[in-house]
Amino acid sequence: MALVDSHSHVDVDAFDADRADVLRRARAAGVHAQIVPGIMADTWPALREVCSVEASLHAAYGLHPTFLDHHAPGHIDLLRDWIARESPCAVGECGLDRYIDDPRFELQQRYFLAQCEIAKEAGLPLIVHARRAFEDVILALRRIGGLRGVVHSFAGSMEQAEQLFGLGFCIGIGGPVTYERARRIRHVVRHMPLEFLLLETDSPDQPNATRRGQRNEPAHLTEVLDCIATLRGESREAIARVTTANAERLFGIRVSA
């Protein structure tokens, strides 16, 4: 099987000491491609460098909504330049977050809408962060129109998922689905069309239920796969095959075992 980790921050300093070993373990586990989203302009050069030396890593560039203090208005034009020059697989990580204690939600919205426009202009998918802001994100995507992408670490309702599918968006499912108490996510995973599903780890965050409190890494994607296969009553091979094809189609990549 060839798996795609559709959301991995393997570029961050949590992996500086053993990144080569992490990538080796990922390949050994069958994770043959990773989408690596950017979060702020200051980190884009290092992300580019990490991805340039490993063919399985595919860079995206964006401005994450929870790092507003690190963003500046000029970063939107800078992002547009990076997208044109670097030809990444996606724009992101971008989005909206009502969980954080920050009154500047309108500023989040301005950055998000601007990145939606950049993705539309470039014909690239969006990697969207949505935390307690699914309705806001859906409204923004409808407002811009003509977009496609993935809402990563999806934790919304079936109705919200269906609205996203109708807008051309996949949902990314990772470690949270392995927790028995995650009833809403598990319900969505059981009943959603498989053509809109992507697997992810969000490494180094969101570890699986068997690894609480530990650093997450892409090799652990197989546990997410196994959980989803069990929930749906389907083979892990079938889930792997379709989700990898979904990632190839969305991000314009080719994955080989």
mmCIF file of C-alpha atoms in Angstrom:
data_model
loop_
_atom_site.group_PDB
_atom_site.id
_atom_site.type_symbol
_atom_site.label_atom_id
_atom_site.label_comp_id
_atom_site.label_asym_id
_atom_site.label_seq_id
_atom_site.Cartn_x
_atom_site.Cartn_y
_atom_site.Cartn_z
ATOM 1 C CA MET A 1 0.000 0.000 0.000
ATOM 2 C CA ALA A 2 1.064 3.576 -0.669
ATOM 3 C CA LEU A 3 -0.415 6.074 1.783
ATOM 4 C CA VAL A 4 -0.489 9.868 1.724
ATOM 5 C CA ASP A 5 -0.275 11.909 4.908
ATOM 6 C CA SER A 6 -2.276 14.890 3.675
ATOM 7 C CA HIS A 7 -1.255 17.129 6.595
ATOM 8 C CA SER A 8 2.172 16.832 8.207
ATOM 9 C CA HIS A 9 4.309 19.575 9.728
ATOM 10 C CA VAL A 10 7.454 17.502 9.440
ATOM 11 C CA ASP A 11 9.409 20.711 8.762
ATOM 12 C CA VAL A 12 9.026 22.111 12.294
ATOM 13 C CA ASP A 13 11.753 22.102 14.933
ATOM 14 C CA ALA A 14 10.145 19.199 16.807
ATOM 15 C CA PHE A 15 11.709 17.013 14.096
ATOM 16 C CA ASP A 16 15.082 18.745 13.720
ATOM 17 C CA ALA A 17 16.957 16.175 15.798
ATOM 18 C CA ASP A 18 15.726 13.058 13.975
ATOM 19 C CA ARG A 19 13.927 14.091 10.790
ATOM 20 C CA ALA A 20 15.737 11.525 8.644
ATOM 21 C CA ASP A 21 14.672 8.731 10.999
ATOM 22 C CA VAL A 22 11.080 10.024 11.022
ATOM 23 C CA LEU A 23 10.981 9.974 7.228
ATOM 24 C CA ARG A 24 12.513 6.513 7.151
ATOM 25 C CA ARG A 25 9.878 5.186 9.562
ATOM 26 C CA ALA A 26 7.168 6.792 7.441
ATOM 27 C CA ARG A 27 8.365 5.038 4.298
ATOM 28 C CA ALA A 28 8.656 1.742 6.168
ATOM 29 C CA ALA A 29 5.027 2.143 7.297
ATOM 30 C CA GLY A 30 3.872 2.734 3.709
ATOM 31 C CA VAL A 31 3.547 6.535 3.892
ATOM 32 C CA HIS A 32 5.078 7.442 0.554
ATOM 33 C CA ALA A 33 3.972 11.078 0.329
ATOM 34 C CA GLN A 34 3.348 13.912 2.746
ATOM 35 C CA ILE A 35 1.734 17.303 2.201
ATOM 36 C CA VAL A 36 3.630 19.845 4.321
ATOM 37 C CA PRO A 37 1.682 23.100 4.857
ATOM 38 C CA GLY A 38 3.293 26.401 5.783
ATOM 39 C CA ILE A 39 2.019 28.482 8.676
ATOM 40 C CA MET A 40 3.843 31.835 8.505
ATOM 41 C CA ALA A 41 6.106 33.691 6.093
ATOM 42 C CA ASP A 42 9.169 33.374 8.322
ATOM 43 C CA THR A 43 9.044 29.561 8.053
ATOM 44 C CA TRP A 44 8.555 29.233 4.293
ATOM 45 C CA PRO A 45 12.279 29.175 3.387
ATOM 46 C CA ALA A 46 13.036 26.359 5.861
ATOM 47 C CA LEU A 47 9.959 24.435 4.696
ATOM 48 C CA ARG A 48 11.131 24.762 1.090
ATOM 49 C CA GLU A 49 14.567 23.472 2.060
ATOM 50 C CA VAL A 50 13.189 20.442 3.910
ATOM 51 C CA CYS A 51 10.917 19.501 1.016
ATOM 52 C CA SER A 52 13.605 20.060 -1.617
ATOM 53 C CA VAL A 53 15.763 17.204 -0.330
ATOM 54 C CA GLU A 54 13.003 14.586 -0.025
ATOM 55 C CA ALA A 55 10.869 13.715 -3.051
ATOM 56 C CA SER A 56 8.044 12.394 -0.881
ATOM 57 C CA LEU A 57 7.470 15.822 0.692
ATOM 58 C CA HIS A 58 5.209 18.293 -1.095
ATOM 59 C CA ALA A 59 5.230 21.893 0.110
ATOM 60 C CA ALA A 60 2.301 24.261 0.516
ATOM 61 C CA TYR A 61 2.566 27.869 1.645
ATOM 62 C CA GLY A 62 0.114 29.852 3.722
ATOM 63 C CA LEU A 63 -0.668 32.049 6.725
ATOM 64 C CA HIS A 64 -2.230 30.147 9.638
ATOM 65 C CA PRO A 65 -5.048 31.954 11.506
ATOM 66 C CA THR A 66 -3.620 31.364 14.999
ATOM 67 C CA PHE A 67 -0.326 33.129 14.235
ATOM 68 C CA LEU A 68 -1.679 36.608 13.590
ATOM 69 C CA ASP A 69 1.160 38.278 15.516
ATOM 70 C CA HIS A 70 3.589 36.857 12.957
ATOM 71 C CA HIS A 71 1.673 38.049 9.887
ATOM 72 C CA ALA A 72 1.777 41.438 8.194
ATOM 73 C CA PRO A 73 -0.354 42.865 5.373
ATOM 74 C CA GLY A 74 2.623 42.653 3.024
ATOM 75 C CA HIS A 75 2.748 38.896 3.501
ATOM 76 C CA ILE A 76 -0.238 38.485 1.199
ATOM 77 C CA ASP A 77 1.707 39.910 -1.746
ATOM 78 C CA LEU A 78 4.725 37.906 -0.633
ATOM 79 C CA LEU A 79 2.606 34.738 -0.615
ATOM 80 C CA ARG A 80 1.363 35.477 -4.114
ATOM 81 C CA ASP A 81 4.985 35.775 -5.253
ATOM 82 C CA TRP A 82 5.971 32.527 -3.511
ATOM 83 C CA ILE A 83 3.071 30.662 -5.072
ATOM 84 C CA ALA A 84 3.964 31.893 -8.557
ATOM 85 C CA ARG A 85 7.673 31.143 -8.162
ATOM 86 C CA GLU A 86 7.659 27.879 -6.194
ATOM 87 C CA SER A 87 4.652 26.116 -7.801
ATOM 88 C CA PRO A 88 3.541 24.365 -4.579
ATOM 89 C CA CYS A 89 0.852 21.703 -4.406
ATOM 90 C CA ALA A 90 -1.570 23.916 -2.443
ATOM 91 C CA VAL A 91 -2.172 27.188 -0.634
ATOM 92 C CA GLY A 92 -2.269 26.850 3.139
ATOM 93 C CA GLU A 93 -2.488 26.241 5.922
ATOM 94 C CA CYS A 94 -5.055 28.999 6.179
ATOM 95 C CA GLY A 95 -8.503 29.336 7.684
ATOM 96 C CA LEU A 96 -10.478 30.533 10.688
ATOM 97 C CA ASP A 97 -10.320 29.735 14.396
ATOM 98 C CA ARG A 98 -12.857 30.784 17.036
ATOM 99 C CA TYR A 99 -11.273 28.592 19.731
ATOM 100 C CA ILE A 100 -8.306 30.854 20.432
ATOM 101 C CA ASP A 101 -8.767 33.779 22.815
ATOM 102 C CA ASP A 102 -8.131 36.551 20.308
ATOM 103 C CA PRO A 103 -10.601 39.328 19.465
ATOM 104 C CA ARG A 104 -9.186 39.888 15.975
ATOM 105 C CA PHE A 105 -11.504 37.525 14.126
ATOM 106 C CA GLU A 106 -12.092 40.051 11.343
ATOM 107 C CA LEU A 107 -8.333 40.093 10.741
ATOM 108 C CA GLN A 108 -8.375 36.302 10.460
ATOM 109 C CA GLN A 109 -11.144 36.649 7.894
ATOM 110 C CA ARG A 110 -9.190 39.178 5.822
ATOM 111 C CA TYR A 111 -6.156 36.907 5.638
ATOM 112 C CA PHE A 112 -8.307 33.874 4.851
ATOM 113 C CA LEU A 113 -10.285 35.530 2.078
ATOM 114 C CA ALA A 114 -7.102 36.891 0.524
ATOM 115 C CA GLN A 115 -5.592 33.382 0.481
ATOM 116 C CA CYS A 116 -8.776 31.998 -1.048
ATOM 117 C CA GLU A 117 -8.394 34.521 -3.854
ATOM 118 C CA ILE A 118 -4.740 33.562 -4.350
ATOM 119 C CA ALA A 119 -5.661 29.882 -4.585
ATOM 120 C CA LYS A 120 -8.414 30.658 -7.079
ATOM 121 C CA GLU A 121 -6.065 32.766 -9.218
ATOM 122 C CA ALA A 122 -3.389 30.055 -9.165
ATOM 123 C CA GLY A 123 -5.793 27.161 -9.701
ATOM 124 C CA LEU A 124 -4.505 25.471 -6.556
ATOM 125 C CA PRO A 125 -6.346 23.665 -3.761
ATOM 126 C CA LEU A 126 -6.677 25.161 -0.293
ATOM 127 C CA ILE A 127 -5.603 23.512 2.947
ATOM 128 C CA VAL A 128 -8.078 24.887 5.468
ATOM 129 C CA HIS A 129 -7.922 25.061 9.254
ATOM 130 C CA ALA A 130 -11.377 25.373 10.819
ATOM 131 C CA ARG A 131 -11.780 25.174 14.577
ATOM 132 C CA ARG A 132 -15.192 26.081 15.989
ATOM 133 C CA ALA A 133 -15.614 28.072 12.780
ATOM 134 C CA PHE A 134 -17.066 25.650 10.244
ATOM 135 C CA GLU A 135 -20.020 27.842 9.347
ATOM 136 C CA ASP A 136 -17.743 30.852 8.924
ATOM 137 C CA VAL A 137 -15.436 28.848 6.659
ATOM 138 C CA ILE A 138 -18.319 27.518 4.578
ATOM 139 C CA LEU A 139 -19.688 31.045 4.123
ATOM 140 C CA ALA A 140 -16.263 32.305 3.030
ATOM 141 C CA LEU A 141 -15.797 29.470 0.533
ATOM 142 C CA ARG A 142 -19.237 30.145 -0.931
ATOM 143 C CA ARG A 143 -18.469 33.861 -1.111
ATOM 144 C CA ILE A 144 -15.318 33.332 -3.198
ATOM 145 C CA GLY A 145 -16.598 30.346 -5.190
ATOM 146 C CA GLY A 146 -14.739 28.169 -7.645
ATOM 147 C CA LEU A 147 -12.453 26.692 -4.988
ATOM 148 C CA ARG A 148 -11.406 23.173 -4.033
ATOM 149 C CA GLY A 149 -9.324 21.737 -1.248
ATOM 150 C CA VAL A 150 -9.445 20.027 2.112
ATOM 151 C CA VAL A 151 -10.649 21.047 5.542
ATOM 152 C CA HIS A 152 -8.085 19.320 7.678
ATOM 153 C CA SER A 153 -8.695 17.761 11.103
ATOM 154 C CA PHE A 154 -12.411 17.887 10.455
ATOM 155 C CA ALA A 155 -14.522 17.907 13.621
ATOM 156 C CA GLY A 156 -17.852 19.194 12.350
ATOM 157 C CA SER A 157 -21.250 17.632 11.785
ATOM 158 C CA MET A 158 -22.441 15.434 8.933
ATOM 159 C CA GLU A 159 -24.463 18.354 7.603
ATOM 160 C CA GLN A 160 -21.379 20.585 7.548
ATOM 161 C CA ALA A 161 -19.363 17.842 5.875
ATOM 162 C CA GLU A 162 -22.011 17.495 3.175
ATOM 163 C CA GLN A 163 -21.924 21.248 2.554
ATOM 164 C CA LEU A 164 -18.154 21.039 2.106
ATOM 165 C CA PHE A 165 -18.474 18.096 -0.292
ATOM 166 C CA GLY A 166 -20.911 20.173 -2.320
ATOM 167 C CA LEU A 167 -18.319 22.947 -2.517
ATOM 168 C CA GLY A 168 -15.661 20.577 -3.837
ATOM 169 C CA PHE A 169 -13.838 20.044 -0.566
ATOM 170 C CA CYS A 170 -12.499 16.885 1.020
ATOM 171 C CA ILE A 171 -12.137 16.442 4.760
ATOM 172 C CA GLY A 172 -8.962 15.300 6.485
ATOM 173 C CA ILE A 173 -9.263 12.758 9.280
ATOM 174 C CA GLY A 174 -6.456 11.970 11.701
ATOM 175 C CA GLY A 175 -5.704 10.977 15.274
ATOM 176 C CA PRO A 176 -8.925 12.258 16.897
ATOM 177 C CA VAL A 177 -10.965 9.539 15.125
ATOM 178 C CA THR A 178 -9.080 6.887 17.126
ATOM 179 C CA TYR A 179 -10.644 8.119 20.381
ATOM 180 C CA GLU A 180 -13.837 6.272 21.289
ATOM 181 C CA ARG A 181 -15.398 9.450 22.671
ATOM 182 C CA ALA A 182 -15.126 11.143 19.249
ATOM 183 C CA ARG A 183 -18.644 10.041 18.370
ATOM 184 C CA ARG A 184 -19.471 12.838 15.936
ATOM 185 C CA ILE A 185 -16.302 12.387 13.869
ATOM 186 C CA ARG A 186 -16.786 8.629 13.854
ATOM 187 C CA HIS A 187 -20.364 9.030 12.654
ATOM 188 C CA VAL A 188 -19.189 11.203 9.761
ATOM 189 C CA VAL A 189 -16.436 8.742 8.845
ATOM 190 C CA ARG A 190 -18.847 5.797 8.855
ATOM 191 C CA HIS A 191 -21.375 7.418 6.530
ATOM 192 C CA MET A 192 -19.493 9.840 4.261
ATOM 193 C CA PRO A 193 -18.661 9.099 0.615
ATOM 194 C CA LEU A 194 -15.131 7.743 0.510
ATOM 195 C CA GLU A 195 -14.272 9.942 -2.480
ATOM 196 C CA PHE A 196 -14.031 12.963 -0.139
ATOM 197 C CA LEU A 197 -11.797 11.406 2.517
ATOM 198 C CA LEU A 198 -8.127 12.163 3.103
ATOM 199 C CA LEU A 199 -5.905 10.666 5.811
ATOM 200 C CA GLU A 200 -3.643 12.852 7.928
ATOM 201 C CA THR A 201 -1.580 12.962 11.107
ATOM 202 C CA ASP A 202 -1.075 16.715 11.715
ATOM 203 C CA SER A 203 2.336 15.673 13.033
ATOM 204 C CA PRO A 204 3.742 16.503 15.528
ATOM 205 C CA ASP A 205 0.285 17.252 16.980
ATOM 206 C CA GLN A 206 -2.909 15.220 17.506
ATOM 207 C CA PRO A 207 -1.449 11.823 18.483
ATOM 208 C CA ASN A 208 -3.602 8.709 18.293
ATOM 209 C CA ALA A 209 -5.420 7.298 21.317
ATOM 210 C CA THR A 210 -2.646 4.773 21.949
ATOM 211 C CA ARG A 211 -0.009 7.533 22.028
ATOM 212 C CA ARG A 212 -1.546 10.249 24.202
ATOM 213 C CA GLY A 213 0.924 12.945 25.158
ATOM 214 C CA GLN A 214 3.554 11.757 22.695
ATOM 215 C CA ARG A 215 4.946 13.459 19.627
ATOM 216 C CA ASN A 216 2.962 12.369 16.593
ATOM 217 C CA GLU A 217 4.698 11.385 13.356
ATOM 218 C CA PRO A 218 3.652 10.293 9.848
ATOM 219 C CA ALA A 219 4.363 6.582 10.429
ATOM 220 C CA HIS A 220 1.394 6.564 12.812
ATOM 221 C CA LEU A 221 -0.961 7.172 9.874
ATOM 222 C CA THR A 222 -1.478 3.411 9.646
ATOM 223 C CA GLU A 223 -3.358 3.475 12.962
ATOM 224 C CA VAL A 224 -5.740 6.079 11.547
ATOM 225 C CA LEU A 225 -6.202 3.865 8.483
ATOM 226 C CA ASP A 226 -6.943 0.815 10.617
ATOM 227 C CA CYS A 227 -9.479 2.699 12.740
ATOM 228 C CA ILE A 228 -11.332 4.049 9.707
ATOM 229 C CA ALA A 229 -11.374 0.625 8.040
ATOM 230 C CA THR A 230 -12.876 -0.866 11.205
ATOM 231 C CA LEU A 231 -15.487 1.884 11.532
ATOM 232 C CA ARG A 232 -16.601 1.473 7.924
ATOM 233 C CA GLY A 233 -16.357 -2.320 7.815
ATOM 234 C CA GLU A 234 -14.097 -2.123 4.769
ATOM 235 C CA SER A 235 -10.606 -3.404 4.089
ATOM 236 C CA ARG A 236 -7.636 -1.221 4.926
ATOM 237 C CA GLU A 237 -6.397 -1.827 1.370
ATOM 238 C CA ALA A 238 -9.573 -0.335 -0.092
ATOM 239 C CA ILE A 239 -9.412 2.717 2.166
ATOM 240 C CA ALA A 240 -5.730 3.197 1.360
ATOM 241 C CA ARG A 241 -6.289 2.903 -2.377
ATOM 242 C CA VAL A 242 -9.139 5.425 -2.537
ATOM 243 C CA THR A 243 -7.688 7.994 -0.128
ATOM 244 C CA THR A 244 -4.364 7.947 -1.949
ATOM 245 C CA ALA A 245 -6.155 8.462 -5.255
ATOM 246 C CA ASN A 246 -8.090 11.328 -3.677
ATOM 247 C CA ALA A 247 -4.850 12.997 -2.576
ATOM 248 C CA GLU A 248 -3.229 12.493 -5.974
ATOM 249 C CA ARG A 249 -6.215 14.068 -7.694
ATOM 250 C CA LEU A 250 -6.534 17.026 -5.318
ATOM 251 C CA PHE A 251 -2.867 17.956 -4.993
ATOM 252 C CA GLY A 252 -1.694 16.957 -8.458
ATOM 253 C CA ILE A 253 0.929 14.538 -7.164
ATOM 254 C CA ARG A 254 1.918 10.989 -8.118
ATOM 255 C CA VAL A 255 2.521 8.412 -5.394
ATOM 256 C CA SER A 256 4.366 5.148 -5.877
ATOM 257 C CA ALA A 257 5.175 2.449 -3.343
#
